[in-house]
Short mmCIF file of C-alpha atoms and ligand atoms in Angstrom, two decimals:
data_model
loop_
_atom_site.label_atom_id
_atom_site.label_comp_id
_atom_site.label_asym_id
_atom_site.label_seq_id
_atom_site.Cartn_x
_atom_site.Cartn_y
_atom_site.Cartn_z
CA UNK A 67 -45.14 -23.60 -3.39
CA UNK A 68 -43.23 -20.96 -1.51
CA UNK A 69 -41.07 -22.03 1.42
CA UNK A 70 -38.84 -20.27 3.91
CA UNK A 71 -35.92 -21.81 2.06
CA UNK A 72 -36.64 -19.43 -0.87
CA UNK A 73 -36.40 -16.44 1.41
CA UNK A 74 -33.06 -16.86 3.10
CA UNK A 75 -29.93 -15.27 1.75
CA UNK A 76 -27.45 -17.67 0.13
CA UNK A 77 -23.84 -16.53 -0.11
CA UNK A 78 -20.51 -18.13 -0.97
CA UNK A 79 -18.25 -17.16 1.95
CA UNK A 80 -14.55 -16.41 2.16
CA UNK A 81 -12.61 -19.48 3.32
CA UNK A 82 -9.77 -18.66 5.72
CA UNK A 83 -6.70 -20.86 6.12
CA UNK A 84 -7.36 -23.79 8.42
CA UNK A 85 -6.74 -23.49 12.17
CA UNK A 86 -5.95 -27.12 13.01
CA UNK A 87 -6.05 -28.09 16.66
CA UNK A 88 -3.23 -30.61 16.30
CA UNK A 89 -0.35 -30.36 18.75
CA UNK A 90 3.22 -29.66 17.66
CA UNK A 91 2.15 -28.43 14.30
CA UNK A 92 4.17 -25.85 12.41
CA UNK A 93 1.58 -23.40 11.27
CA UNK A 94 2.69 -21.32 8.32
CA UNK A 95 -0.65 -20.86 6.57
CA UNK A 96 -2.36 -17.70 7.83
CA UNK A 97 0.47 -15.18 8.10
CA UNK A 98 0.25 -14.82 11.84
CA UNK A 99 3.30 -13.45 13.65
CA UNK A 100 5.55 -16.30 14.89
CA UNK A 101 6.50 -14.25 17.96
CA UNK A 102 4.30 -13.36 20.92
CA UNK A 103 2.91 -9.83 21.22
CA UNK A 104 4.83 -7.17 23.13
CA UNK A 105 5.32 -7.89 26.86
CA UNK A 106 3.41 -4.64 27.39
CA UNK A 107 0.29 -6.43 26.12
CA UNK A 108 0.58 -9.04 28.87
CA UNK A 109 0.95 -6.24 31.39
CA UNK A 110 -2.05 -4.31 30.03
CA UNK A 111 -4.26 -7.41 30.18
CA UNK A 112 -3.08 -8.26 33.73
CA UNK A 113 -3.76 -4.72 34.87
CA UNK A 114 -7.09 -4.45 33.11
CA UNK A 115 -9.85 -3.65 35.61
CA UNK A 116 -12.53 -6.21 34.88
CA UNK A 117 -15.18 -4.10 36.61
CA UNK A 118 -14.98 -2.01 33.41
CA UNK A 119 -16.56 -4.91 31.53
CA UNK A 120 -19.85 -3.94 33.15
CA UNK A 121 -19.93 -0.89 30.89
CA UNK A 122 -20.05 -0.52 27.13
CA UNK A 123 -16.63 0.21 25.66
CA UNK A 124 -15.43 3.69 24.77
CA UNK A 125 -16.60 4.97 21.39
CA UNK A 126 -13.83 7.47 21.19
CA UNK A 127 -11.03 4.90 21.67
CA UNK A 128 -8.86 7.78 22.88
CA UNK A 129 -6.06 5.71 24.38
CA UNK A 130 -5.70 3.54 21.29
CA UNK A 131 -5.89 6.51 18.92
CA UNK A 132 -3.24 8.35 20.97
CA UNK A 133 -0.99 5.28 20.69
CA UNK A 134 -1.46 5.14 16.90
CA UNK A 135 -0.71 8.85 16.59
CA UNK A 136 2.82 8.12 17.83
CA UNK A 137 3.49 6.29 14.57
CA UNK A 138 1.17 7.87 11.99
CA UNK A 139 0.76 11.54 11.06
CA UNK A 140 -3.00 11.63 11.66
CA UNK A 141 -5.47 13.25 14.05
CA UNK A 142 -8.14 11.38 16.02
CA UNK A 143 -10.82 12.35 13.49
CA UNK A 144 -8.77 10.64 10.76
CA UNK A 145 -8.89 7.25 12.51
CA UNK A 146 -11.62 4.62 12.38
CA UNK A 147 -11.20 1.49 14.49
CA UNK A 148 -12.88 -1.87 14.11
CA UNK A 149 -13.00 -5.50 15.05
CA UNK A 150 -10.14 -6.62 12.80
CA UNK A 151 -9.34 -5.00 9.47
CA UNK A 152 -11.68 -7.45 7.76
CA UNK A 153 -14.54 -5.66 9.47
CA UNK A 154 -13.05 -2.25 8.68
CA UNK A 155 -12.63 -3.25 5.02
CA UNK A 156 -16.17 -4.64 4.84
CA UNK A 157 -17.52 -1.36 6.22
CA UNK A 158 -15.34 0.58 3.75
CA UNK A 159 -16.84 -1.43 0.87
CA UNK A 160 -20.35 -0.83 2.19
CA UNK A 161 -19.72 2.90 2.67
CA UNK A 162 -17.50 3.88 -0.26
CA UNK A 163 -18.52 1.61 -3.12
CA UNK A 164 -21.92 2.84 -4.09
CA UNK A 165 -21.74 3.31 -7.86
CA UNK A 166 -23.20 1.79 -11.04
CA UNK A 167 -19.68 1.42 -12.36
CA UNK A 168 -17.58 -1.56 -11.31
CA UNK A 169 -15.07 -1.46 -8.49
CA UNK A 170 -11.61 -2.56 -9.68
CA UNK A 171 -9.13 -4.88 -7.97
CA UNK A 172 -6.46 -7.31 -9.19
CA UNK A 173 -7.40 -10.82 -10.39
CA UNK A 174 -4.88 -12.22 -7.93
CA UNK A 175 -5.42 -10.63 -4.55
CA UNK A 176 -7.08 -11.06 -1.17
CA UNK A 177 -10.04 -13.33 -1.85
CA UNK A 178 -12.33 -11.50 0.55
CA UNK A 179 -12.81 -8.57 -1.88
CA UNK A 180 -15.13 -10.35 -4.30
CA UNK A 181 -16.98 -11.91 -1.35
CA UNK A 182 -17.83 -8.46 0.08
CA UNK A 183 -18.83 -7.20 -3.38
CA UNK A 184 -21.23 -10.12 -3.74
CA UNK A 185 -22.53 -9.67 -0.21
CA UNK A 186 -23.33 -5.99 -0.78
CA UNK A 187 -24.28 -6.29 -4.48
CA UNK A 188 -21.36 -4.12 -5.55
CA UNK A 189 -20.41 -4.45 -9.22
CA UNK A 190 -16.76 -5.31 -9.68
CA UNK A 191 -14.21 -6.10 -12.35
CA UNK A 192 -10.91 -7.85 -11.75
CA UNK A 193 -7.81 -6.52 -13.49
CA UNK A 194 -5.15 -9.09 -14.39
CA UNK A 195 -1.74 -8.60 -12.79
CA UNK A 196 1.10 -8.88 -15.34
CA UNK A 197 3.27 -11.96 -16.04
CA UNK A 198 5.46 -11.14 -13.06
CA UNK A 199 2.32 -10.88 -10.88
CA UNK A 200 2.78 -7.11 -10.62
CA UNK A 201 -0.09 -4.64 -10.43
CA UNK A 202 0.13 -2.21 -13.39
CA UNK A 203 -1.06 1.30 -12.36
CA UNK A 204 -2.16 2.25 -15.91
CA UNK A 205 -4.73 -0.57 -15.84
CA UNK A 206 -6.63 1.40 -13.17
CA UNK A 207 -6.96 4.67 -15.10
CA UNK A 208 -10.30 3.92 -16.80
CA UNK A 209 -13.79 4.68 -15.49
CA UNK A 210 -14.67 2.76 -12.36
CA UNK A 211 -16.72 2.85 -9.18
CA UNK A 212 -13.76 2.65 -6.79
CA UNK A 213 -10.49 0.78 -6.37
CA UNK A 214 -9.07 -1.54 -3.74
CA UNK A 215 -5.40 -2.51 -3.76
CA UNK A 216 -3.64 -4.70 -1.19
CA UNK A 217 -0.11 -3.31 -0.83
CA UNK A 218 1.91 -5.48 -0.42
CA UNK A 219 -0.45 -7.69 -2.37
CA UNK A 220 -1.53 -11.10 -1.10
CA UNK A 221 -0.81 -13.85 -1.90
CA UNK A 222 1.92 -12.52 -4.23
CA UNK A 223 3.83 -10.61 -1.47
CA UNK A 224 4.84 -7.95 -4.02
CA UNK A 225 4.79 -4.31 -2.94
CA UNK A 226 4.10 -1.37 -5.25
CA UNK A 227 6.19 1.76 -4.80
CA UNK A 228 4.42 4.75 -3.31
CA UNK A 229 4.69 6.59 -6.65
CA UNK A 230 2.52 3.93 -8.30
CA UNK A 231 -0.13 4.23 -5.60
CA UNK A 232 -0.05 7.99 -6.10
CA UNK A 233 -0.40 7.59 -9.87
CA UNK A 234 -3.56 5.54 -9.31
CA UNK A 235 -4.89 8.16 -6.90
CA UNK A 236 -4.09 11.00 -9.31
CA UNK A 237 -6.09 9.36 -12.10
CA UNK A 238 -9.04 8.56 -9.84
CA UNK A 239 -9.94 11.77 -8.02
CA UNK A 240 -13.69 11.11 -8.26
CA UNK A 241 -13.78 7.66 -6.63
CA UNK A 242 -12.48 6.22 -3.36
CA UNK A 243 -9.23 4.27 -3.45
CA UNK A 244 -8.72 1.83 -0.55
CA UNK A 245 -5.16 0.67 0.11
CA UNK A 246 -5.15 -2.46 2.29
CA UNK A 247 -1.81 -2.35 4.12
CA UNK A 248 -2.10 -5.53 6.21
CA UNK A 249 1.58 -6.32 5.39
CA UNK A 250 3.09 -2.86 4.98
CA UNK A 251 5.37 -3.14 8.03
CA UNK A 252 7.44 -5.91 6.43
CA UNK A 253 9.07 -3.78 3.77
CA UNK A 254 6.69 -1.37 2.05
CA UNK A 255 6.14 2.36 2.33
CA UNK A 256 2.72 3.31 3.68
CA UNK A 257 0.40 5.54 1.64
CA UNK A 258 -0.52 7.37 4.85
CA UNK A 259 1.78 10.24 3.84
CA UNK A 260 -0.53 10.88 0.85
CA UNK A 261 -3.60 11.50 3.00
CA UNK A 262 -3.11 15.26 3.18
CA UNK A 263 -3.09 15.51 -0.63
CA UNK A 264 -5.76 12.94 -1.55
CA UNK A 265 -9.16 13.22 0.11
CA UNK A 266 -10.29 10.09 -1.81
CA UNK A 267 -7.74 7.79 -0.11
CA UNK A 268 -8.44 5.32 2.71
CA UNK A 269 -5.51 3.37 4.18
CA UNK A 270 -6.43 0.23 6.15
CA UNK A 271 -4.06 -1.54 8.56
CA UNK A 272 -4.28 -4.28 11.19
CA UNK A 273 -2.83 -5.46 14.49
CA UNK A 274 -3.08 -9.07 13.30
CA UNK A 275 0.21 -9.45 11.46
CA UNK A 276 3.16 -7.23 12.48
CA UNK A 277 1.75 -6.54 15.98
CA UNK A 278 1.17 -10.24 16.71
CA UNK A 279 -2.43 -9.72 17.83
CA UNK A 280 -4.60 -11.67 15.37
CA UNK A 281 -6.60 -13.04 18.31
CA UNK A 282 -7.54 -9.66 19.68
CA UNK A 283 -9.25 -8.47 16.46
CA UNK A 284 -8.26 -4.85 15.96
CA UNK A 285 -7.91 -3.07 12.63
CA UNK A 286 -8.20 0.56 11.55
CA UNK A 287 -8.69 2.90 8.65
CA UNK A 288 -6.86 6.19 8.21
CA UNK A 289 -8.49 8.77 5.94
CA UNK A 290 -9.69 12.36 5.82
CA UNK A 291 -12.44 13.34 8.27
CA UNK A 292 -15.29 13.22 5.70
CA UNK A 293 -14.53 9.56 4.90
CA UNK A 294 -14.15 8.67 8.58
CA UNK A 295 -17.46 10.40 9.38
CA UNK A 296 -19.17 8.42 6.62
CA UNK A 297 -17.69 5.17 7.97
CA UNK A 298 -18.82 6.01 11.51
CA UNK A 299 -22.37 6.67 10.29
CA UNK A 300 -22.54 3.31 8.51
CA UNK A 301 -21.02 1.49 11.48
CA UNK A 302 -23.51 3.15 13.81
CA UNK A 303 -26.30 1.86 11.59
CA UNK A 304 -25.04 -1.66 12.18
CA UNK A 305 -23.34 -2.10 15.57
CA UNK A 306 -22.22 0.83 17.72
CA UNK A 307 -19.70 -1.18 19.73
CA UNK A 308 -17.54 -3.17 17.38
CA UNK A 309 -14.36 -2.87 19.43
CA UNK A 310 -14.38 -4.27 22.97
CA UNK A 311 -12.59 -2.46 25.78
CA UNK A 312 -10.09 -5.22 26.59
CA UNK A 313 -8.96 -5.32 22.95
CA UNK A 314 -8.59 -1.55 22.97
CA UNK A 315 -6.30 -1.70 26.00
CA UNK A 316 -4.19 -4.54 24.57
CA UNK A 317 -3.85 -2.91 21.16
CA UNK A 318 -2.88 0.42 22.73
CA UNK A 319 -0.13 -1.31 24.71
CA UNK A 320 1.17 -2.95 21.52
CA UNK A 321 1.04 0.31 19.56
CA UNK A 322 2.95 2.12 22.30
CA UNK A 323 5.78 -0.42 22.19
CA UNK A 324 7.22 0.62 18.84
CA UNK A 325 10.65 -0.77 19.67
CA UNK A 326 9.42 -4.35 20.17
CA UNK A 327 7.30 -4.10 17.03
CA UNK A 328 10.24 -2.99 14.91
CA UNK A 329 12.45 -5.74 16.34
CA UNK A 330 9.84 -8.35 15.44
CA UNK A 331 9.53 -7.04 11.89
CA UNK A 332 13.35 -7.04 11.60
CA UNK A 333 13.63 -10.67 12.71
CA UNK A 334 10.91 -11.74 10.28
CA UNK A 335 12.61 -9.94 7.40
CA UNK A 336 15.94 -11.61 8.22
CA UNK A 337 14.34 -15.06 8.32
CA UNK A 338 12.56 -14.30 5.05
CA UNK A 339 15.85 -13.50 3.31
CA UNK A 340 17.40 -16.72 4.60
CA UNK A 341 14.39 -18.86 3.59
CA UNK A 342 14.30 -17.41 0.07
CA UNK A 343 18.02 -18.20 -0.29
CA UNK A 344 17.68 -21.76 0.94
CA UNK A 345 14.70 -22.43 -1.30
CA UNK A 346 16.54 -20.94 -4.26
CA UNK A 347 19.31 -23.48 -3.75
CA UNK A 348 16.60 -26.17 -3.99
CA UNK A 349 15.30 -24.89 -7.33
CA UNK A 350 12.47 -22.67 -6.11
CA UNK A 351 11.60 -19.32 -7.68
CA UNK A 352 10.19 -16.95 -5.09
CA UNK A 353 8.49 -13.65 -5.89
CA UNK A 354 10.19 -10.60 -4.32
CA UNK A 355 8.53 -10.42 -0.91
CA UNK A 356 7.77 -7.34 1.17
CA UNK A 357 5.44 -9.32 3.42
CA UNK A 358 5.67 -11.83 6.28
CA UNK A 359 5.11 -14.63 3.79
CA UNK A 360 6.56 -15.76 0.50
CA UNK A 361 4.96 -17.00 -2.71
CA UNK A 362 7.12 -19.65 -4.27
CA UNK A 363 7.14 -22.18 -7.10
CA UNK A 364 9.40 -24.91 -8.40
CA UNK A 365 8.95 -26.00 -12.01
CA UNK A 366 10.12 -29.53 -11.25
CA UNK A 367 7.50 -30.31 -8.63
CA UNK A 368 3.76 -30.32 -8.18
CA UNK A 369 2.81 -27.68 -5.59
CA UNK A 370 -0.33 -29.52 -4.48
CA UNK A 371 1.72 -32.64 -3.79
CA UNK A 372 4.31 -30.72 -1.79
CA UNK A 373 1.49 -29.05 0.15
CA UNK A 374 0.00 -32.46 1.04
CA UNK A 375 3.39 -33.92 1.89
CA UNK A 376 4.22 -31.04 4.25
CA UNK A 377 0.81 -31.35 5.83
CA UNK A 378 1.39 -35.04 6.51
CA UNK A 379 4.59 -33.99 8.31
CA UNK A 380 2.77 -31.42 10.43
CA UNK A 381 3.90 -28.37 8.47
CA UNK A 382 0.88 -26.42 7.25
CA UNK A 383 1.30 -23.93 4.39
CA UNK A 384 -1.27 -22.50 1.96
CA UNK A 385 -2.12 -23.80 -1.49
CA UNK A 386 -4.63 -22.09 -3.79
CA UNK A 387 -6.15 -24.29 -6.45
CA UNK A 388 -6.90 -21.30 -8.66
CA UNK A 389 -6.02 -20.18 -12.20
CA UNK A 390 -2.50 -18.74 -12.65
CA UNK A 391 -1.32 -19.63 -9.12
CA UNK A 392 -1.91 -23.37 -8.78
CA UNK A 393 1.83 -23.98 -9.15
CA UNK A 394 2.66 -21.86 -6.10
CA UNK A 395 2.70 -22.24 -2.35
CA UNK A 396 2.22 -19.35 0.07
CA UNK A 397 4.38 -19.86 3.14
CA UNK A 398 4.22 -17.62 6.21
CA UNK A 399 7.57 -16.69 7.77
CA UNK A 400 7.96 -18.60 11.04
CA UNK A 401 10.65 -18.60 13.69
CA UNK A 402 14.14 -19.71 12.69
CA UNK A 403 13.53 -23.18 14.18
CA UNK A 404 10.26 -23.54 12.26
CA UNK A 405 12.00 -22.44 9.09
CA UNK A 406 14.70 -25.07 9.62
CA UNK A 407 12.02 -27.77 9.95
CA UNK A 408 10.22 -26.50 6.85
CA UNK A 409 13.39 -26.61 4.75
CA UNK A 410 14.29 -30.03 6.12
CA UNK A 411 10.87 -31.43 5.13
CA UNK A 412 11.08 -29.86 1.68
CA UNK A 413 14.49 -31.47 1.20
CA UNK A 414 13.02 -34.82 2.26
CA UNK A 415 10.23 -34.39 -0.29
CA UNK A 416 12.79 -33.68 -2.99
CA UNK A 417 14.83 -36.71 -1.90
CA UNK A 418 17.78 -34.55 -0.85
C1 PLP B 25 -4.83 -10.76 7.11
C2 PLP B 25 -5.38 -9.77 6.12
C3 PLP B 25 -6.38 -8.85 6.46
C4 PLP B 25 -7.19 -8.85 7.70
O1 PLP B 25 -6.83 -9.17 8.84
P1 PLP B 25 -7.63 -8.92 10.19
O2 PLP B 25 -7.14 -10.00 11.04
O3 PLP B 25 -9.11 -9.00 9.92
O4 PLP B 25 -7.23 -7.56 10.61
C5 PLP B 25 -6.76 -7.91 5.53
N1 PLP B 25 -6.23 -7.87 4.31
C6 PLP B 25 -5.31 -8.75 3.93
C7 PLP B 25 -4.76 -8.66 2.55
C8 PLP B 25 -4.88 -9.73 4.82
O5 PLP B 25 -4.00 -10.65 4.41
#
């Protein structure tokens, strides 16, 4: 007998890091910025005229696009904004990956990519990263239906040089290559400079990590006008107003304050260097990080046990019980005080 249960869509969703509501916790599991957003964001929200909420938000997002143009060599028609880069990426998958051939991405990468492929019935094939967890450009030269690379990659934290991204683009002129640059501000070189030479490139970035605005949900794609037009058409077949006006104002204020942003990234990089050094002295091997998190292992300990121990002490990091990486922990870079607590708890676990 047929039931409504047979007719509803069943999917296996992406599982984000937990957001525990426990007080005094040290939260190093979702790569949020440990510092508050720019003081200009506070000002923009305080000065926001709430009578504007009566109206639908601006489509054109002129103020926010103008702020982004201060940093990136793009024109307004090369920018597509959305409600977090997860939404922008999902719309990119829906718009750009429309082939019988499989889309390629690394076996170890952001675990939303296979979820979107399944959601949209996009064929995909994962490409193993090498023994050092590096992405090998040559592995992406064969026939495919599109490519998505997180650079720096997550959870490995490793960044590919721009030349390697360009090599992939050069060998894939007839498909779209998406470069997900959620962590690019912590040490990598953005592929945005390649946009004028590669009309098949889409660069996606977010305000959630380096701009300390995960709660405001703003992300964007930068690409040539034809790709942006295609994205707009798909978005407008789904929800015309993905980006609310208050978020636009707050994000514009953050994007205009480039000095604060660079200071934040600098502090995070300094803390990262210190943390890697202190962990090294405790026997940990940490992959070379260009992100606001590290991926670290210690052959003498069980990563799952350390994860649980830290959790019991109120320090939350991320553990992936998955092939190849079950011996590793992903730890977001916190403030210096949080880092001290983390190291102290790890020492306690090791009996030191
Ligand atoms: C955090 C993250 C994103 C998305 O973040 P949003 O908050 O949706 O902008 C995208 N890609 C990677 C690899 C990430 O780690």
